[in-house]
Amino acid sequence: MGDITKKIELSYDEFLAEVKKAKKFHGHICGGIFTGIKVALAAKKILNIKKYPDRDLIVITEIDRCLTDAVMSVTGCRLGRKTLKFNDYGKFGATFCSLADGRAVRIAVRPDAMDRIQKEIEKKNIDEHDKESYGLAVFCLPVKQHFIITKTEVNFSEYDLPGRPKVIKPCSMCGENIFDGRHETKNGLACCRPCLNGPGR
């Protein structure tokens, strides 16, 4: 398969432009934002995406923190457009899936990456409030040292793809409509998950 990371060269100018966008989208700048931007830009290179947003891209993120907002800001993927999926793993990782050619890549932060960045910050005596210098330290960490990058395969059901709902069924218990095949069946009748399993399940 070869080393994917050898082919990745990121543009600092593009990184800075995305930082500006992400700050407006997220509300502030932090390490998670810098990292999420770098993750999304790396995926863009690997999948040969010419420009974000890409109508044939679905992203699956793994944490409900800053990294996900950064990925949303850069890629334009959104839950409401069915181009963003969320697996609550509590990890700084995301999988980028091209519907055009079926390729997918998962990018996750290496366990020692933050220590490497922190050492560089201390070595250069960077003030933690100096966001520009902190961002540069994140950007300059070689991709191979920063991320675990894995080619993978992701298969989506027809209900998970962007577009109009394929099916809408009313819950036989509460009467509310259930979209995109998220219903369950009891005694041959469609039921929503809260009615069947209890709220929040």
C-alpha atoms as a printed R data frame, in Angstrom:
    type eleno elety resid chain resno       x      y      z
1   ATOM     1    CA   MET     A     1   0.000  0.000  0.000
2   ATOM     2    CA   GLY     A     2   2.904  2.358  0.675
3   ATOM     3    CA   ASP     A     3   3.223  5.238  3.081
4   ATOM     4    CA   ILE     A     4   0.284  7.595  2.476
5   ATOM     5    CA   THR     A     5   1.842 10.370  4.545
6   ATOM     6    CA   LYS     A     6   4.795 10.810  2.156
7   ATOM     7    CA   LYS     A     7   2.464 12.340 -0.433
8   ATOM     8    CA   ILE     A     8   0.917 14.946  1.848
9   ATOM     9    CA   GLU     A     9   2.155 18.517  1.609
10  ATOM    10    CA   LEU     A    10  -0.149 21.095  3.165
11  ATOM    11    CA   SER     A    11  -0.335 24.812  2.404
12  ATOM    12    CA   TYR     A    12   0.162 27.120  5.383
13  ATOM    13    CA   ASP     A    13  -1.718 29.904  3.587
14  ATOM    14    CA   GLU     A    14  -4.699 27.604  3.119
15  ATOM    15    CA   PHE     A    15  -4.415 26.528  6.752
16  ATOM    16    CA   LEU     A    16  -4.524 30.162  7.932
17  ATOM    17    CA   ALA     A    17  -7.513 30.914  5.721
18  ATOM    18    CA   GLU     A    18  -9.374 27.970  7.231
19  ATOM    19    CA   VAL     A    19  -8.416 29.089 10.752
20  ATOM    20    CA   LYS     A    20 -10.108 32.422 10.082
21  ATOM    21    CA   LYS     A    21 -13.277 30.671  8.878
22  ATOM    22    CA   ALA     A    22 -13.287 28.190 11.760
23  ATOM    23    CA   LYS     A    23 -12.914 30.943 14.356
24  ATOM    24    CA   LYS     A    24 -16.052 32.595 13.037
25  ATOM    25    CA   PHE     A    25 -17.905 29.268 12.882
26  ATOM    26    CA   HIS     A    26 -16.825 27.876 16.263
27  ATOM    27    CA   GLY     A    27 -16.441 31.086 18.265
28  ATOM    28    CA   HIS     A    28 -12.809 30.767 19.318
29  ATOM    29    CA   ILE     A    29  -9.506 29.162 18.374
30  ATOM    30    CA   CYS     A    30  -7.843 26.303 20.255
31  ATOM    31    CA   GLY     A    31  -5.697 23.228 19.697
32  ATOM    32    CA   GLY     A    32  -8.696 21.135 18.666
33  ATOM    33    CA   ILE     A    33  -9.624 23.637 15.972
34  ATOM    34    CA   PHE     A    34  -6.078 23.734 14.585
35  ATOM    35    CA   THR     A    35  -5.949 19.942 14.601
36  ATOM    36    CA   GLY     A    36  -9.354 19.475 12.972
37  ATOM    37    CA   ILE     A    37  -8.426 21.875 10.186
38  ATOM    38    CA   LYS     A    38  -5.206 19.980  9.547
39  ATOM    39    CA   VAL     A    39  -7.095 16.662  9.530
40  ATOM    40    CA   ALA     A    40  -9.568 17.942  6.932
41  ATOM    41    CA   LEU     A    41  -6.830 19.408  4.732
42  ATOM    42    CA   ALA     A    42  -4.864 16.156  4.885
43  ATOM    43    CA   ALA     A    43  -7.961 14.207  3.804
44  ATOM    44    CA   LYS     A    44  -8.436 16.629  0.926
45  ATOM    45    CA   LYS     A    45  -4.960 15.763 -0.345
46  ATOM    46    CA   ILE     A    46  -5.318 12.025  0.133
47  ATOM    47    CA   LEU     A    47  -8.684 11.777 -1.640
48  ATOM    48    CA   ASN     A    48  -7.648 14.259 -4.354
49  ATOM    49    CA   ILE     A    49 -10.554 16.568 -3.594
50  ATOM    50    CA   LYS     A    50 -10.089 19.726 -5.633
51  ATOM    51    CA   LYS     A    51 -12.239 21.970 -3.502
52  ATOM    52    CA   TYR     A    52 -14.446 21.881 -0.418
53  ATOM    53    CA   PRO     A    53 -17.411 21.564 -0.178
54  ATOM    54    CA   ASP     A    54 -17.602 18.409 -2.268
55  ATOM    55    CA   ARG     A    55 -21.092 17.059 -3.008
56  ATOM    56    CA   ASP     A    56 -19.776 13.483 -3.015
57  ATOM    57    CA   LEU     A    57 -18.139 13.636  0.436
58  ATOM    58    CA   ILE     A    58 -19.462 12.198  3.697
59  ATOM    59    CA   VAL     A    59 -17.470 12.635  6.906
60  ATOM    60    CA   ILE     A    60 -17.849 10.531 10.045
61  ATOM    61    CA   THR     A    61 -16.464 12.230 13.154
62  ATOM    62    CA   GLU     A    62 -15.767 10.548 16.478
63  ATOM    63    CA   ILE     A    63 -15.975 13.281 19.117
64  ATOM    64    CA   ASP     A    64 -18.388 16.071 20.063
65  ATOM    65    CA   ARG     A    65 -15.662 18.639 20.609
66  ATOM    66    CA   CYS     A    66 -13.745 21.319 18.717
67  ATOM    67    CA   LEU     A    67 -12.241 18.976 16.122
68  ATOM    68    CA   THR     A    68 -15.677 18.200 14.708
69  ATOM    69    CA   ASP     A    69 -16.577 21.887 14.355
70  ATOM    70    CA   ALA     A    70 -13.282 22.463 12.539
71  ATOM    71    CA   VAL     A    71 -13.983 19.589 10.144
72  ATOM    72    CA   MET     A    72 -17.477 20.983  9.519
73  ATOM    73    CA   SER     A    73 -16.084 24.453  8.872
74  ATOM    74    CA   VAL     A    74 -13.478 23.244  6.373
75  ATOM    75    CA   THR     A    75 -15.521 20.615  4.491
76  ATOM    76    CA   GLY     A    76 -18.993 22.149  4.615
77  ATOM    77    CA   CYS     A    77 -20.413 18.790  5.723
78  ATOM    78    CA   ARG     A    78 -23.474 19.061  7.963
79  ATOM    79    CA   LEU     A    79 -25.751 16.719  9.909
80  ATOM    80    CA   GLY     A    80 -28.785 18.401  8.351
81  ATOM    81    CA   ARG     A    81 -27.488 17.623  4.868
82  ATOM    82    CA   LYS     A    82 -26.735 14.000  5.785
83  ATOM    83    CA   THR     A    83 -23.103 14.591  4.788
84  ATOM    84    CA   LEU     A    84 -21.869 14.491  8.396
85  ATOM    85    CA   LYS     A    85 -22.227 11.411 10.594
86  ATOM    86    CA   PHE     A    86 -21.281 11.109 14.266
87  ATOM    87    CA   ASN     A    87 -19.946  8.044 16.063
88  ATOM    88    CA   ASP     A    88 -19.586  8.886 19.747
89  ATOM    89    CA   TYR     A    89 -16.218  7.200 20.367
90  ATOM    90    CA   GLY     A    90 -14.603 10.101 22.257
91  ATOM    91    CA   LYS     A    91 -11.602 10.046 19.892
92  ATOM    92    CA   PHE     A    92  -9.859 12.785 17.918
93  ATOM    93    CA   GLY     A    93 -10.524 11.048 14.637
94  ATOM    94    CA   ALA     A    94 -12.615 11.308 11.477
95  ATOM    95    CA   THR     A    95 -13.284  9.188  8.402
96  ATOM    96    CA   PHE     A    96 -13.637 10.888  5.027
97  ATOM    97    CA   CYS     A    97 -15.652  8.958  2.441
98  ATOM    98    CA   SER     A    98 -15.812  9.735 -1.270
99  ATOM    99    CA   LEU     A    99 -19.120  8.630 -2.770
100 ATOM   100    CA   ALA     A   100 -17.689  9.287 -6.243
101 ATOM   101    CA   ASP     A   101 -15.163  6.455 -6.192
102 ATOM   102    CA   GLY     A   102 -15.822  4.603 -2.920
103 ATOM   103    CA   ARG     A   103 -12.485  5.497 -1.346
104 ATOM   104    CA   ALA     A   104 -12.321  6.300  2.350
105 ATOM   105    CA   VAL     A   105  -9.591  7.300  4.785
106 ATOM   106    CA   ARG     A   106  -9.613  7.519  8.563
107 ATOM   107    CA   ILE     A   107  -7.339 10.086 10.168
108 ATOM   108    CA   ALA     A   108  -6.748  9.988 13.928
109 ATOM   109    CA   VAL     A   109  -4.398 11.928 16.180
110 ATOM   110    CA   ARG     A   110  -1.429  9.920 17.436
111 ATOM   111    CA   PRO     A   111  -1.369  9.438 21.233
112 ATOM   112    CA   ASP     A   112   1.983 11.243 21.558
113 ATOM   113    CA   ALA     A   113   1.215 14.085 19.126
114 ATOM   114    CA   MET     A   114   0.157 16.609 21.758
115 ATOM   115    CA   ASP     A   115   3.308 15.890 23.774
116 ATOM   116    CA   ARG     A   116   5.408 16.538 20.678
117 ATOM   117    CA   ILE     A   117   3.646 19.844 20.071
118 ATOM   118    CA   GLN     A   118   3.947 20.854 23.724
119 ATOM   119    CA   LYS     A   119   7.680 20.164 23.712
120 ATOM   120    CA   GLU     A   120   8.087 22.320 20.620
121 ATOM   121    CA   ILE     A   121   6.111 25.123 22.281
122 ATOM   122    CA   GLU     A   122   8.278 24.931 25.396
123 ATOM   123    CA   LYS     A   123  11.458 24.730 23.324
124 ATOM   124    CA   LYS     A   124  10.542 27.936 21.477
125 ATOM   125    CA   ASN     A   125   9.139 29.544 24.629
126 ATOM   126    CA   ILE     A   126   5.786 30.208 22.973
127 ATOM   127    CA   ASP     A   127   3.138 31.881 25.126
128 ATOM   128    CA   GLU     A   128   0.042 29.665 25.306
129 ATOM   129    CA   HIS     A   129  -2.079 32.741 24.538
130 ATOM   130    CA   ASP     A   130  -0.155 33.381 21.320
131 ATOM   131    CA   LYS     A   131  -2.615 31.549 19.092
132 ATOM   132    CA   GLU     A   132  -0.773 32.286 15.856
133 ATOM   133    CA   SER     A   133   2.451 30.701 17.107
134 ATOM   134    CA   TYR     A   134   0.541 27.812 18.662
135 ATOM   135    CA   GLY     A   135  -1.226 27.181 15.358
136 ATOM   136    CA   LEU     A   136   2.085 27.228 13.522
137 ATOM   137    CA   ALA     A   137   3.446 24.612 15.935
138 ATOM   138    CA   VAL     A   138   0.444 22.378 15.221
139 ATOM   139    CA   PHE     A   139   0.770 22.892 11.479
140 ATOM   140    CA   CYS     A   140   4.519 22.246 11.413
141 ATOM   141    CA   LEU     A   141   4.394 18.885 13.181
142 ATOM   142    CA   PRO     A   142   5.026 16.413 10.314
143 ATOM   143    CA   VAL     A   143   1.848 14.635  9.251
144 ATOM   144    CA   LYS     A   144   3.476 11.260  9.868
145 ATOM   145    CA   GLN     A   145   4.177 12.217 13.496
146 ATOM   146    CA   HIS     A   146   0.794 13.852 13.994
147 ATOM   147    CA   PHE     A   147  -1.689 11.373 12.542
148 ATOM   148    CA   ILE     A   148  -2.486  7.707 12.132
149 ATOM   149    CA   ILE     A   149  -3.841  7.474  8.584
150 ATOM   150    CA   THR     A   150  -5.656  4.352  7.431
151 ATOM   151    CA   LYS     A   151  -7.344  3.518  4.157
152 ATOM   152    CA   THR     A   152 -10.674  1.881  4.890
153 ATOM   153    CA   GLU     A   153 -14.052  0.941  3.422
154 ATOM   154    CA   VAL     A   154 -17.400  2.354  4.461
155 ATOM   155    CA   ASN     A   155 -20.728  1.131  3.131
156 ATOM   156    CA   PHE     A   156 -23.741  3.399  3.557
157 ATOM   157    CA   SER     A   157 -27.334  2.227  3.382
158 ATOM   158    CA   GLU     A   158 -29.667  4.080  1.030
159 ATOM   159    CA   TYR     A   159 -31.191  5.738  4.106
160 ATOM   160    CA   ASP     A   160 -27.865  7.317  5.088
161 ATOM   161    CA   LEU     A   161 -27.180  9.037  1.783
162 ATOM   162    CA   PRO     A   162 -27.980 12.696  1.069
163 ATOM   163    CA   GLY     A   163 -31.251 13.414 -0.691
164 ATOM   164    CA   ARG     A   164 -34.958 13.227  0.003
165 ATOM   165    CA   PRO     A   165 -36.194 10.715  2.604
166 ATOM   166    CA   LYS     A   166 -36.601  7.241  1.135
167 ATOM   167    CA   VAL     A   167 -39.276  6.242  3.640
168 ATOM   168    CA   ILE     A   168 -41.444  7.938  6.269
169 ATOM   169    CA   LYS     A   169 -43.452  5.834  8.696
170 ATOM   170    CA   PRO     A   170 -45.712  6.971 11.540
171 ATOM   171    CA   CYS     A   171 -45.037  5.427 14.937
172 ATOM   172    CA   SER     A   172 -47.888  3.108 15.883
173 ATOM   173    CA   MET     A   173 -47.578  4.202 19.517
174 ATOM   174    CA   CYS     A   174 -47.122  8.017 19.529
175 ATOM   175    CA   GLY     A   175 -48.111  8.817 15.953
176 ATOM   176    CA   GLU     A   176 -45.010 10.882 15.176
177 ATOM   177    CA   ASN     A   177 -43.340 10.384 11.802
178 ATOM   178    CA   ILE     A   178 -40.068  8.435 11.628
179 ATOM   179    CA   PHE     A   179 -37.718  9.245  8.751
180 ATOM   180    CA   ASP     A   180 -35.009  7.343  6.885
181 ATOM   181    CA   GLY     A   181 -35.659  3.820  8.118
182 ATOM   182    CA   ARG     A   182 -35.001  4.631 11.764
183 ATOM   183    CA   HIS     A   183 -38.159  2.828 12.867
184 ATOM   184    CA   GLU     A   184 -38.259 -0.544 14.561
185 ATOM   185    CA   THR     A   185 -40.964 -3.154 14.256
186 ATOM   186    CA   LYS     A   186 -43.078 -4.689 17.008
187 ATOM   187    CA   ASN     A   187 -45.905 -7.111 16.202
188 ATOM   188    CA   GLY     A   188 -45.605 -6.044 12.584
189 ATOM   189    CA   LEU     A   189 -46.065 -2.347 13.369
190 ATOM   190    CA   ALA     A   190 -43.573  0.503 13.051
191 ATOM   191    CA   CYS     A   191 -42.408  2.012 16.339
192 ATOM   192    CA   CYS     A   192 -39.994  4.827 17.138
193 ATOM   193    CA   ARG     A   193 -37.075  3.956 19.378
194 ATOM   194    CA   PRO     A   194 -38.096  6.154 22.342
195 ATOM   195    CA   CYS     A   195 -41.528  4.489 22.510
196 ATOM   196    CA   LEU     A   196 -40.068  1.020 22.163
197 ATOM   197    CA   ASN     A   197 -36.954  1.325 24.317
198 ATOM   198    CA   GLY     A   198 -37.495  4.392 26.486
199 ATOM   199    CA   PRO     A   199 -36.309  8.016 26.036
200 ATOM   200    CA   GLY     A   200 -32.648  8.519 25.205
201 ATOM   201    CA   ARG     A   201 -32.081  4.945 24.054
